[in-house]
Amino acid sequence: MNKRCLLTVLLYWLFGASVQASETIEWWQFWTDPGVKPTIQAMVNEFEQANPDIEVKLTDLTWANGHEKIVISFASGKAPDVLELGSDWIAQFAVHGHLAETTADALKDSADFRGWSMATYQGKVYARPWILGTRVLFANRDLLTKAGYEEDFVPADQQEFKEAAFKIGNLGRNIYGWGSNTAEKHRLYKKFLPFFWTTGAQLFTDDDKYCVLSSKKAADALLLYKELHDSCGYVATQRGIEDAFLDGKIGFILSGDWLLKRIELEKREINLVSTLMPGPRFPGRSFLGGEFLAVTEASTHKAAAAKLIEFITSPENQVRFCKASRSANPSSKTAQEDEYFRSNAHLQTFIKQIAMAKHPPVDPNWVEMETAIEEAVEDALFGSGLIAEPLMKARIKIDKLRRR
Amino acid sequence: MNSPKSTALVLALPWGATLILFWLFPLVYSFVMGFTDYRLLVADYQWVGWSNYRELFLDPDFGAALKNTFVFVIGTIPVTTVVALGLALLVSRGFKGRGIFRAGFFLPSVTSMVVIALIFTNLYQRGGYVAMLAELVGLSPPEYGFLYDQGTALYSIMAMDVWMSVGYYMLIFLAGLKAIPDELYEAAEIAGAGKLRQFGTITLPLLRPVALFIVVINSIKSFQVFVEIFVMTKGKFDTATAVYFIYNEGLATHFRFGYASAAAYVLFIIIAVFSAVQFALLRRREALW
C-alpha cells in the first residue's frame, strides 16, 4: 500500500508538475462589476490557454481603497506583477521607481493607441493605455423644446450653451439648467477643467516653471462655471445630479459614458442629446483620463507580465471589454473604428470628444494639485464667492507643492 | 514549570505579546518616525530632527485642523455632559415606560457611526428635514445644505455627535445616580432641604467622579474625531480636524508618514495636557466639597 502511494506521488511529481505553469504572475485590477468580471476572467483564461507556461492570479481592488493597497504593496515590497492604474497615479509611482519602464514597447504601438502622454513621465513611458474616459455634454431634449428650441438644436458655442441653460432654469420650480457638482473630492476638478481648458487657460507657463492658475482666462472660466452654478445650478453629488437629470429636472449635465449604461440598465425614458463640450468657438476641450496597465519594477516575471498586458489591450479584447462594461472607451484607434462604436451616436460623441480632450499634467504631486484646484472652485461656489482670490491661493499652493 | 508563577506567565503571554507587538512597538516606532522624512512610497529616508514639528507649527492646514478640533471639543463636551445628566435624572425617576426611553436614548450609541453619519448627511441636505424645521421656526437654512456652508458644517456635525453620545453617558450617569444611598436624600428631606438643594449638595458632589470620568473620556474621544468628518464632509468647508489632517497627510494624499507621526504626537501631547488639567481642576473642586 505504502509502495503504491509512493509511486503515485512520484508519478505526479514527474508528470503532473510538468504540465503546471512555470510562471505565475499576479494582476491587480478594479473591475469587480458582475457584468464585467466574467469577461476579464475569460480573457485571462484565453491568455493562459495560449500561454500554458504562464498562470495569472487575479486580485480585485475597489476604488475606495485600491490606491492605498497599491501604495502599501510598494512600501512592503510585495507589489504584484501587473497593475491597473488610474492615469493620475502613474507619475506618483514612476517617480519613486516602482514601475518598469516600457518605452520600447510604447513606441512599437504608438500609432494605434491614444493616451501615451498620460503614461509618460520625464520622457519615459511607464504604462500601456487600456481604456479612456472623458466627459461630454448631455442635454434633455424635452426641456430644450419646452424652452423654445428647435428639434435639432445643440449649443454651437459657449454662449448658446449658457443661454439655453438659463432658459431651461427659468422654466419653473424644480427645473434647473445645469447640474453643478458639490465639493466632491476627485470629481469637482474634472467638471471645472473642461471649462478651464476650453477658455484657453493653462495650468503652467509654457516653460513649465510656474503655475498660472490665476490668469485672466482661468478667472473667466471660473466665472462662467459660477454663473451657471448660481443662476440655474442643481447642486448635488455626481450621483444626485444624474438622478435628477434622468428624472427630467436638469437641462444640461457634464458626464461620462456610465450614464448611457445606467439609462440602459434602468430602462429610463429620457430624450437624450449628447454633444461635445461647447467652447467659445465650437467645440471645446474636455477632461481626459483613463485606465492603464503597468508592469511593476519589482516583478520578476516582466516578460510574461508584458505579454499579458499586450493581450488584454489588443484591439479585439478592448472592444470585447468595452462591450461588456458599457462604460469605457478603447484606447486603440482600431478598436474605436469597430461597428459597436460606429453604430451608436452617443458612443461616437465620446470617441470624438476623446480626440479633443486634454489630460491633467503628469506630475507626482497631481493629486495634491487637484485638491488645491477643487478648493478654489469650492471657495468661489460655496465660500467667499470670490473668483480671483481663491485662484491666487491655489496657484501659490501649487507652486509650493512643485518646489517641495 | 508547573508553578503558579510560570502558569501566570504563560497565560499572560498572548496578551503581553499583543501589547508589545501592536501597541508599544508602533507607539515607539511612530515617535521615532516623527523625526524622519519617511514617505510610504520612498524606500530610503533621512533623519530630519525637529524639522517635521517646525513645519507643523507653520502649516496653516494643521493650524486650522487644531482650531476645528478645539471648537469640536469645547463645543460638544459641556453640552453632552449636561444633556446626559439631565436625561439620566429624567429616566431615573419611576414612571411607566421609562425602559423604552432609556433604550431609545441609548440606541444611537450602539449604532454604527457610519450609518448615523449617512442618515444625518441626508437630514442636513438642501430641502432636508433639518432645513424644513429651520424654515418652520423662521430661520433661513444655508442655500446648499448645512454641510455645504462653512458657517454651519462643523456645528452640524457637532450637534449630531452630541445626539449620538448622550445616551451612552446618560447610562454612566444613571449608574452613578443609583450608587448614591437613598438615606442621604431621606436625611436631607428631614432636615428640610428642597429638591434643588438636594441636587446641589448631594447629587452633584457625589456624581463628581462619574462626571470626571465622562468629561475625560469624552474629551479624548472628541479630540480623535474622524469618522463623522470623513463620511460627511471629507474635511471640506472648514471641518478638517487633527485626526483627519493626520489621515490626509499619512494615508490619503501625501503618504508622509514621518510628518503625520509628528502631528499625531502633537495631538497626543495636547490630549495628555488637556486630560491632566481636567483631572486637576475637577479633583481640586472635589476636595473642596
XYZ file of C-alpha atoms in Angstrom:
693
model
C 0.000 0.000 0.000
C 2.792 2.318 1.009
C 4.711 1.490 -2.163
C 1.638 2.331 -4.266
C 1.258 5.704 -2.547
C 4.911 6.469 -3.040
C 4.648 5.582 -6.721
C 1.598 7.844 -7.166
C 3.400 10.777 -5.571
C 6.470 10.122 -7.686
C 4.445 9.926 -10.911
C 2.585 13.169 -10.057
C 5.842 14.885 -9.263
C 7.351 13.716 -12.536
C 4.428 14.267 -14.928
C 1.755 16.246 -13.106
C 4.140 19.017 -12.169
C 5.412 19.258 -15.704
C 2.000 20.348 -17.024
C 1.750 23.094 -14.400
C 2.626 26.671 -15.373
C 6.251 27.538 -14.838
C 5.492 31.192 -14.129
C 2.743 32.727 -12.042
C 2.007 36.406 -12.489
C -0.277 38.437 -10.313
C -2.631 41.063 -11.778
C -4.439 43.566 -9.583
C -7.454 45.107 -11.282
C -10.518 47.169 -10.395
C -13.338 45.590 -12.443
C -15.492 43.777 -9.915
C -18.840 44.530 -11.592
C -20.599 41.174 -12.153
C -21.263 42.254 -15.729
C -17.566 42.835 -16.429
C -15.596 40.446 -14.239
C -16.547 37.334 -16.271
C -15.095 38.999 -19.381
C -11.861 39.752 -17.528
C -11.725 36.164 -16.301
C -12.492 34.825 -19.798
C -9.675 36.903 -21.286
C -7.296 35.629 -18.607
C -8.350 32.032 -19.296
C -7.715 32.510 -23.012
C -4.333 34.011 -22.269
C -3.428 31.053 -20.079
C -4.529 28.613 -22.776
C -2.427 30.421 -25.353
C 0.488 30.565 -22.915
C 0.416 27.329 -20.928
C 3.645 28.211 -19.163
C 2.047 31.303 -17.575
C -0.569 31.276 -14.851
C -2.383 34.521 -13.994
C -3.561 35.192 -10.466
C -6.290 37.850 -10.435
C -6.860 40.114 -7.449
C -9.773 42.552 -7.305
C -9.338 46.060 -5.932
C -12.002 48.627 -5.156
C -11.832 52.326 -5.962
C -12.453 53.036 -2.258
C -9.157 51.585 -1.074
C -7.327 50.292 -4.133
C -4.851 53.166 -4.200
C -3.911 52.608 -0.551
C -3.415 48.892 -1.175
C -1.152 49.593 -4.117
C 0.904 52.092 -2.118
C 1.260 49.628 0.760
C 2.237 46.839 -1.638
C 5.051 49.020 -2.984
C 6.149 50.025 0.502
C 6.211 46.430 1.695
C 7.988 45.170 -1.426
C 5.102 42.851 -2.259
C 3.749 44.553 -5.368
C 2.071 42.369 -7.995
C 3.482 41.924 -11.481
C 0.728 43.763 -13.344
C -1.270 46.710 -12.055
C -4.268 48.544 -13.374
C -3.615 52.214 -12.675
C -5.668 55.350 -12.970
C -3.888 57.891 -15.173
C -3.407 60.266 -12.218
C -1.292 57.754 -10.324
C 1.344 56.850 -12.898
C 3.734 59.729 -12.192
C 3.352 59.290 -8.414
C 4.583 55.701 -8.665
C 7.031 56.218 -11.532
C 8.952 58.974 -9.752
C 9.899 56.573 -6.957
C 10.926 53.815 -9.350
C 8.050 51.436 -8.671
C 7.007 50.988 -12.295
C 9.016 49.291 -15.035
C 9.845 51.477 -17.995
C 8.186 50.352 -21.208
C 9.360 52.970 -23.692
C 10.388 50.466 -26.383
C 7.034 48.729 -26.193
C 5.228 52.080 -26.299
C 6.986 53.141 -29.490
C 6.007 49.890 -31.152
C 2.297 50.604 -30.778
C 2.321 54.380 -30.550
C 0.417 54.956 -33.781
C -2.605 52.866 -32.843
C -3.005 53.887 -29.217
C -4.212 57.152 -27.768
C -3.192 58.246 -24.290
C 0.548 57.513 -24.233
C 1.236 61.017 -22.983
C -0.651 60.230 -19.761
C 1.758 57.365 -19.113
C 4.877 59.334 -19.985
C 6.877 60.862 -17.172
C 10.107 62.728 -17.899
C 10.302 61.280 -21.383
C 9.829 57.647 -20.357
C 6.706 55.549 -20.741
C 5.612 53.532 -17.717
C 2.250 52.012 -18.659
C 0.114 50.994 -21.596
C -3.220 52.719 -22.259
C -6.124 50.322 -21.890
C -9.355 52.273 -21.779
C -10.009 56.010 -21.901
C -12.672 58.172 -20.346
C -13.894 61.680 -20.959
C -16.903 63.858 -20.151
C -19.402 65.057 -22.762
C -22.344 67.404 -22.516
C -25.672 65.646 -22.137
C -28.912 67.526 -22.660
C -32.586 66.772 -22.134
C -34.274 67.355 -25.498
C -37.763 67.737 -23.960
C -36.576 70.586 -21.730
C -34.815 72.237 -24.673
C -38.070 72.061 -26.645
C -40.023 73.498 -23.716
C -37.506 76.333 -23.582
C -38.374 77.128 -27.201
C -35.524 75.462 -29.104
C -35.863 73.604 -32.412
C -35.864 69.788 -32.513
C -32.291 69.573 -33.806
C -30.773 72.285 -31.610
C -27.437 71.650 -29.957
C -25.477 74.553 -28.476
C -22.956 75.616 -31.089
C -20.770 77.509 -28.655
C -20.369 78.516 -25.026
C -22.698 81.480 -25.355
C -25.538 79.393 -26.800
C -24.999 76.772 -24.129
C -25.176 79.370 -21.345
C -28.324 80.954 -22.790
C -30.032 77.573 -23.185
C -29.130 76.570 -19.610
C -30.501 79.868 -18.258
C -33.711 79.492 -20.305
C -34.283 75.983 -19.015
C -33.562 77.186 -15.481
C -36.361 79.706 -15.894
C -38.925 77.080 -16.951
C -40.266 76.784 -13.452
C -39.812 75.468 -9.941
C -37.700 72.300 -9.656
C -36.314 72.632 -13.167
C -32.636 73.512 -13.469
C -30.459 74.441 -16.389
C -27.200 72.903 -15.227
C -26.033 70.082 -12.936
C -23.437 71.582 -10.620
C -21.242 69.283 -8.557
C -20.864 69.664 -4.814
C -17.478 69.595 -3.139
C -16.791 66.006 -4.123
C -13.147 65.023 -3.915
C -11.608 63.811 -7.198
C -14.779 64.781 -9.103
C -15.200 68.536 -8.979
C -11.948 69.311 -10.804
C -12.990 67.010 -13.652
C -16.021 69.246 -14.161
C -14.188 72.525 -13.882
C -11.149 71.713 -16.035
C -13.174 71.354 -19.270
C -14.348 74.966 -18.781
C -10.816 75.984 -17.844
C -9.168 74.425 -20.884
C -11.969 75.417 -23.230
C -11.450 79.101 -22.434
C -7.780 78.614 -23.310
C -6.437 78.767 -19.770
C -3.283 76.873 -18.841
C -2.103 75.443 -15.559
C 1.578 76.227 -16.125
C 3.692 78.625 -18.105
C 4.998 77.347 -21.439
C 8.386 76.581 -19.875
C 6.535 74.608 -17.172
C 8.205 76.627 -14.415
C 5.292 78.414 -12.775
C 1.623 77.834 -12.178
C -0.649 80.320 -13.954
C -3.926 79.191 -12.453
C -4.841 82.767 -11.594
C -4.691 84.055 -15.189
C -7.466 86.145 -16.724
C -8.646 83.173 -18.809
C -8.783 80.949 -15.730
C -10.859 83.592 -13.943
C -13.199 83.775 -16.961
C -13.659 80.006 -16.832
C -14.437 80.029 -13.112
C -16.779 82.975 -13.581
C -18.746 81.099 -16.248
C -18.851 77.992 -14.052
C -20.051 80.078 -11.114
C -22.686 81.845 -13.230
C -24.166 78.500 -14.233
C -23.979 77.289 -10.627
C -25.574 80.408 -9.143
C -28.207 81.080 -11.795
C -29.543 77.685 -12.749
C -27.496 75.060 -10.952
C -28.893 71.921 -9.383
C -26.241 71.342 -6.721
C -25.680 67.735 -5.703
C -23.192 64.883 -5.831
C -22.463 63.386 -9.239
C -24.920 60.598 -8.464
C -27.546 63.105 -7.300
C -27.114 65.201 -10.431
C -27.510 62.159 -12.651
C -30.625 61.070 -10.713
C -32.195 64.496 -11.199
C -31.178 64.602 -14.868
C -32.765 61.212 -15.529
C -35.867 62.405 -13.675
C -36.137 65.246 -16.188
C -35.238 68.075 -13.791
C -31.974 69.267 -15.380
C -31.313 70.587 -18.849
C -27.541 70.021 -19.179
C -25.013 67.893 -17.368
C -21.390 67.027 -17.989
C -20.985 63.308 -17.510
C -19.258 60.141 -18.598
C -20.379 57.103 -20.542
C -21.545 55.314 -17.399
C -24.680 57.431 -17.774
C -25.535 55.605 -21.012
C -25.156 52.291 -19.221
C -27.393 53.494 -16.416
C -30.113 54.623 -18.816
C -29.980 51.212 -20.495
C -29.935 49.152 -17.288
C -32.615 51.173 -15.507
C -34.719 51.428 -18.701
C -35.006 55.188 -18.272
C -37.030 57.070 -20.804
C -35.245 60.297 -21.492
C -34.983 62.219 -24.712
C -31.212 62.332 -24.603
C -28.848 64.517 -26.557
C -25.097 64.087 -26.303
C -22.766 66.669 -27.706
C -19.205 67.853 -27.419
C -18.172 70.295 -24.722
C -19.067 73.699 -26.168
C -16.253 76.183 -26.460
C -16.001 79.842 -27.358
C -15.809 78.514 -30.912
C -17.344 75.029 -31.120
C -16.136 72.519 -29.979
C -14.378 72.779 -26.629
C -11.937 70.593 -24.758
C -12.950 68.107 -22.143
C -11.207 66.155 -19.418
C -9.281 63.040 -20.414
C -8.416 60.208 -18.078
C -8.037 56.501 -18.376
C -7.060 53.129 -17.099
C -3.570 51.880 -17.764
C -1.789 48.583 -17.317
C 1.726 48.693 -15.917
C 4.452 46.196 -15.056
C 5.954 46.825 -11.657
C 9.692 47.236 -11.230
C 9.654 44.575 -8.514
C 8.185 41.964 -10.856
C 10.416 39.002 -11.507
C 8.294 37.993 -14.496
C 8.415 41.171 -16.552
C 8.297 39.454 -19.956
C 5.248 37.389 -19.004
C 3.594 40.448 -17.469
C 4.181 42.487 -20.633
C 2.757 39.615 -22.672
C -0.436 39.658 -20.585
C -0.771 43.433 -20.975
C -0.313 43.188 -24.717
C -3.007 40.519 -24.875
C -5.516 42.391 -22.708
C -5.025 45.682 -24.552
C -5.210 44.190 -28.049
C -7.862 45.986 -30.159
C -10.126 42.914 -30.237
C -10.011 42.491 -26.484
C -10.564 46.215 -25.944
C -13.773 46.061 -27.998
C -14.852 42.958 -26.128
C -14.142 44.585 -22.787
C -15.895 47.850 -23.699
C -18.966 45.932 -24.846
C -19.084 44.129 -21.512
C -18.507 47.219 -19.378
C -20.697 49.535 -21.480
C -18.925 52.425 -19.774
C -15.489 52.526 -21.333
C -13.827 53.708 -24.496
C -10.940 51.862 -26.101
C -7.531 53.454 -26.317
C -6.832 51.677 -29.599
C -7.866 53.625 -32.691
C -8.509 50.331 -34.497
C -10.906 49.365 -31.705
C -12.579 52.776 -31.899
C -13.410 52.037 -35.530
C -15.364 48.915 -34.577
C -19.010 48.738 -35.653
C -20.082 48.730 -31.994
C -18.861 52.321 -31.575
C -19.699 53.470 -35.101
C -23.334 52.433 -34.856
C -24.073 54.329 -31.647
C -24.353 58.117 -31.893
C -23.688 58.678 -28.200
C -20.586 56.486 -28.226
C -19.429 58.390 -31.290
C -19.719 61.620 -29.302
C -17.354 60.130 -26.728
C -14.885 58.949 -29.360
C -14.891 62.429 -30.948
C -14.537 64.156 -27.572
C -11.594 61.931 -26.610
C -9.768 63.190 -29.679
C -10.254 66.732 -28.384
C -9.836 66.103 -24.670
C -6.918 67.091 -22.504
C -5.434 65.290 -19.536
C -4.022 66.869 -16.374
C -0.252 67.232 -16.133
C 1.669 64.033 -15.463
C 3.090 65.114 -12.141
C 3.767 63.126 -8.946
C 2.038 65.868 -6.988
C -1.048 65.997 -9.193
C -3.424 64.545 -6.569
C -2.430 67.381 -4.232
C -2.683 69.944 -7.018
C -6.176 68.818 -7.928
C -7.141 69.320 -4.272
C -5.889 72.916 -4.482
C -7.933 73.492 -7.656
C -11.026 71.963 -6.079
C -10.605 74.169 -3.002
C -10.503 77.256 -5.226
C -13.687 76.219 -7.056
C -15.432 75.346 -3.782
C -14.467 78.697 -2.310
C -15.892 80.511 -5.330
C -19.103 78.482 -5.331
C -19.824 77.808 -1.674
C -17.500 80.043 0.327
C -16.315 83.584 -0.286
C -17.927 83.785 -3.712
C -14.796 85.498 -4.997
C -13.032 84.453 -8.174
C -9.520 85.852 -8.309
C -8.518 85.326 -4.680
C -9.226 81.571 -4.451
C -7.423 81.023 -7.756
C -4.446 83.009 -6.488
C -4.344 80.944 -3.278
C -4.442 77.716 -5.293
C -1.699 78.994 -7.567
C 0.579 79.719 -4.599
C -0.178 76.301 -3.126
C 0.606 74.512 -6.393
C 3.874 76.409 -6.869
C 4.827 75.460 -3.301
C 3.993 71.808 -3.969
C 6.139 71.729 -7.075
C 9.070 73.280 -5.229
C 8.881 70.680 -2.451
C 7.432 24.601 35.308
C 4.016 23.932 36.771
C 4.400 26.620 39.408
C 1.643 29.243 39.632
C 4.157 31.887 38.513
C 5.028 30.126 35.281
C 1.352 29.330 34.596
C 0.524 33.003 35.049
C 3.372 33.920 32.736
C 2.172 31.522 30.040
C -1.405 32.782 30.355
C -0.289 36.406 30.162
C 1.956 35.766 27.191
C -0.640 36.192 24.396
C -1.826 39.491 25.829
C 1.723 40.636 26.560
C 2.892 39.778 23.066
C -0.079 41.606 21.568
C 0.656 44.633 23.745
C 4.279 44.754 22.696
C 3.712 44.000 19.020
C 0.620 46.019 18.267
C 0.744 48.801 20.846
C 4.156 49.535 22.350
C 6.208 48.881 19.227
C 4.039 51.096 16.926
C 3.979 53.763 19.634
C 7.763 53.947 19.882
C 8.255 53.412 16.148
C 5.902 56.239 15.205
C 7.645 58.523 17.707
C 10.983 57.812 16.032
C 9.368 58.164 12.598
C 8.265 61.673 13.558
C 11.917 62.707 13.350
C 12.385 61.344 9.827
C 11.145 62.317 6.349
C 9.773 58.812 5.809
C 7.259 58.600 2.962
C 5.458 55.380 2.197
C 6.486 55.257 -1.463
C 10.143 56.156 -0.937
C 12.460 53.357 0.096
C 15.101 55.367 1.985
C 14.589 58.140 4.484
C 16.615 60.688 6.397
C 16.767 61.781 9.999
C 15.398 65.335 9.990
C 15.365 66.135 13.704
C 12.689 68.613 14.767
C 12.013 69.716 11.189
C 8.590 67.996 10.992
C 7.493 69.692 14.201
C 8.738 73.093 12.992
C 6.860 72.607 9.690
C 3.727 71.605 11.584
C 3.640 74.812 13.565
C 3.958 76.815 10.360
C 1.436 74.714 8.437
C -1.844 76.666 8.079
C -3.754 73.438 7.395
C -2.576 71.930 10.678
C -3.424 75.172 12.482
C -6.934 75.111 11.015
C -7.314 71.431 11.913
C -6.275 72.110 15.524
C -8.651 75.063 15.740
C -11.522 72.919 14.468
C -10.635 70.153 16.905
C -10.713 72.574 19.854
C -14.029 74.022 18.658
C -15.376 70.472 18.478
C -14.105 69.511 21.943
C -15.094 72.717 23.707
C -18.438 72.836 21.937
C -19.526 69.250 22.476
C -18.188 68.254 25.926
C -20.242 70.623 28.107
C -23.410 70.110 26.058
C -23.060 66.319 26.015
C -22.320 66.184 29.748
C -25.209 68.441 30.760
C -27.742 66.805 28.438
C -26.614 63.305 29.505
C -27.000 64.273 33.180
C -30.414 65.787 32.513
C -31.597 62.665 30.718
C -30.198 60.431 33.469
C -32.131 62.432 36.074
C -35.297 62.152 33.989
C -35.142 58.423 33.314
C -34.023 57.603 36.877
C -37.497 58.522 38.064
C -40.061 55.787 38.395
C -42.560 56.300 35.584
C -44.306 53.980 33.182
C -42.328 53.154 30.037
C -39.022 54.550 31.293
C -37.289 51.441 29.903
C -38.351 52.471 26.412
C -36.912 55.948 26.934
C -33.652 54.543 28.311
C -33.332 52.158 25.357
C -34.291 54.908 22.923
C -31.673 57.333 24.212
C -29.030 54.600 24.291
C -29.790 53.192 20.846
C -27.660 55.711 18.839
C -24.604 54.708 20.899
C -24.775 51.145 19.640
C -25.470 52.127 16.044
C -22.630 52.342 13.542
C -21.175 55.823 13.300
C -21.033 55.500 9.517
C -24.757 54.696 9.359
C -25.615 57.647 11.609
C -23.348 59.971 9.628
C -25.026 58.925 6.363
C -28.500 59.452 7.830
C -27.552 62.907 9.101
C -25.942 63.783 5.776
C -29.384 63.293 4.266
C -31.134 65.168 7.067
C -28.783 68.129 6.646
C -29.018 68.376 2.860
C -30.783 71.148 0.977
C -34.515 70.675 1.372
C -33.924 68.042 4.066
C -35.801 67.709 7.341
C -33.441 69.967 9.292
C -33.781 72.707 6.669
C -37.566 72.310 6.801
C -37.522 72.559 10.593
C -35.356 75.669 10.420
C -37.808 77.261 7.984
C -40.711 76.345 10.253
C -39.203 78.342 13.112
C -38.440 81.264 10.831
C -34.732 80.622 10.226
C -33.232 80.567 6.757
C -31.176 77.418 6.190
C -27.922 77.542 4.192
C -28.561 77.653 0.456
C -26.888 74.345 -0.422
C -27.457 72.480 2.837
C -25.932 72.578 6.299
C -22.835 70.602 5.350
C -22.032 72.869 2.388
C -21.614 76.047 4.343
C -18.504 76.994 6.296
C -20.649 78.671 8.920
C -22.725 75.597 9.722
C -20.861 72.454 8.596
C -18.762 71.847 11.714
C -21.575 72.806 14.110
C -23.942 70.426 12.326
C -21.501 67.572 12.825
C -21.086 68.588 16.475
C -24.856 68.517 17.001
C -25.006 65.017 15.539
C -22.156 63.913 17.787
C -23.960 65.214 20.878
C -27.150 63.404 19.829
C -25.195 60.208 19.312
C -23.150 60.318 22.525
C -25.626 61.447 25.170
C -27.272 58.028 25.506
C -24.040 56.307 26.463
C -23.039 58.955 29.006
C -26.611 59.020 30.324
C -26.201 55.347 31.180
C -22.968 56.048 33.088
C -24.633 58.920 34.977
C -27.559 56.609 35.717
C -25.189 54.078 37.282
C -23.675 56.923 39.331
C -27.123 58.057 40.484
C -28.032 54.512 41.564
C -24.870 54.365 43.669
C -25.938 57.353 45.803
C -27.507 55.964 49.016
C -31.187 56.859 49.450
C -30.516 57.570 53.142
C -28.732 60.768 52.235
C -31.818 62.125 50.453
C -34.073 60.998 53.334
C -31.826 62.777 55.856
C -31.839 65.913 53.699
C -35.616 65.833 53.435
C -35.936 65.522 57.219
C -33.592 68.494 57.517
C -35.992 70.436 55.264
C -33.842 70.620 52.115
C -35.772 71.099 48.843
C -35.176 69.101 45.646
C -32.891 71.740 44.153
C -30.784 71.930 47.299
C -30.606 68.135 47.455
C -29.383 68.125 43.845
C -26.754 70.772 44.572
C -25.471 69.384 47.834
C -25.866 65.603 47.409
C -26.326 64.547 43.788
C -23.756 66.796 42.110
C -20.885 66.317 44.573
C -21.361 62.562 44.661
C -21.557 62.388 40.882
C -18.287 64.275 40.509
C -16.069 61.178 39.981
C -18.520 59.950 37.352
C -18.565 63.391 35.714
C -14.760 63.469 35.749
C -14.666 60.084 34.026
C -17.212 61.202 31.438
C -15.511 64.515 30.707
C -12.069 62.939 30.331
C -13.263 60.001 28.219
C -15.449 62.214 26.044
C -12.638 64.754 25.603
C -10.236 62.077 24.404
C -12.878 60.714 22.035
C -13.688 64.198 20.737
C -10.030 65.071 20.176
C -9.875 61.968 17.983
C -12.998 62.779 15.955
C -12.578 61.387 12.447
C -15.299 59.092 11.100
C -18.002 61.784 11.100
C -15.743 64.179 9.234
C -14.596 61.543 6.774
C -18.114 60.389 5.940
C -19.938 63.717 5.974
C -17.599 66.341 4.559
C -14.191 64.802 3.788
C -12.719 67.700 5.728
C -14.232 70.297 3.414
C -15.953 73.536 4.444
C -13.528 74.114 7.314
C -14.302 70.829 9.059
C -10.909 69.098 8.882
C -9.853 68.056 12.369
C -6.461 66.960 13.700
C -7.006 63.243 13.068
C -8.390 63.964 9.610
C -5.243 66.006 8.939
C -3.089 63.077 10.103
C -5.060 60.687 7.892
C -4.753 63.002 4.920
C -1.019 63.532 5.367
C -0.214 59.925 6.147
C -2.637 57.765 4.245
C -4.905 59.584 1.851
C -2.944 62.018 -0.252
C 0.629 62.683 0.742
C 1.795 59.416 2.374
C 4.152 61.472 4.557
C 4.360 59.035 7.426
C 7.082 60.995 9.227
C 5.144 64.236 9.126
C 1.864 62.516 10.053
C 3.574 60.790 13.001
C 4.831 64.130 14.276
C 1.284 65.533 14.020
C -0.033 62.500 15.890
C 2.416 63.144 18.730
C 1.438 66.804 18.908
C -2.177 65.679 19.264
C -1.136 63.098 21.865
C 0.580 65.787 23.947
C -2.444 68.081 23.665
C -4.787 65.294 24.817
C -2.454 64.398 27.712
C -2.203 68.031 28.868
C -5.944 68.600 28.468
C -6.766 65.453 30.446
C -4.285 66.368 33.189
C -5.828 69.834 33.505
C -9.319 68.318 33.700
C -8.186 65.894 36.411
C -6.516 68.669 38.366
C -9.498 71.037 38.157
C -12.216 68.513 38.895
C -10.256 66.784 41.678
C -9.428 70.084 43.355
C -13.081 71.063 43.356
C -13.953 67.593 44.598
C -11.598 68.166 47.528
C -13.324 71.475 48.286
C -16.633 69.682 48.548
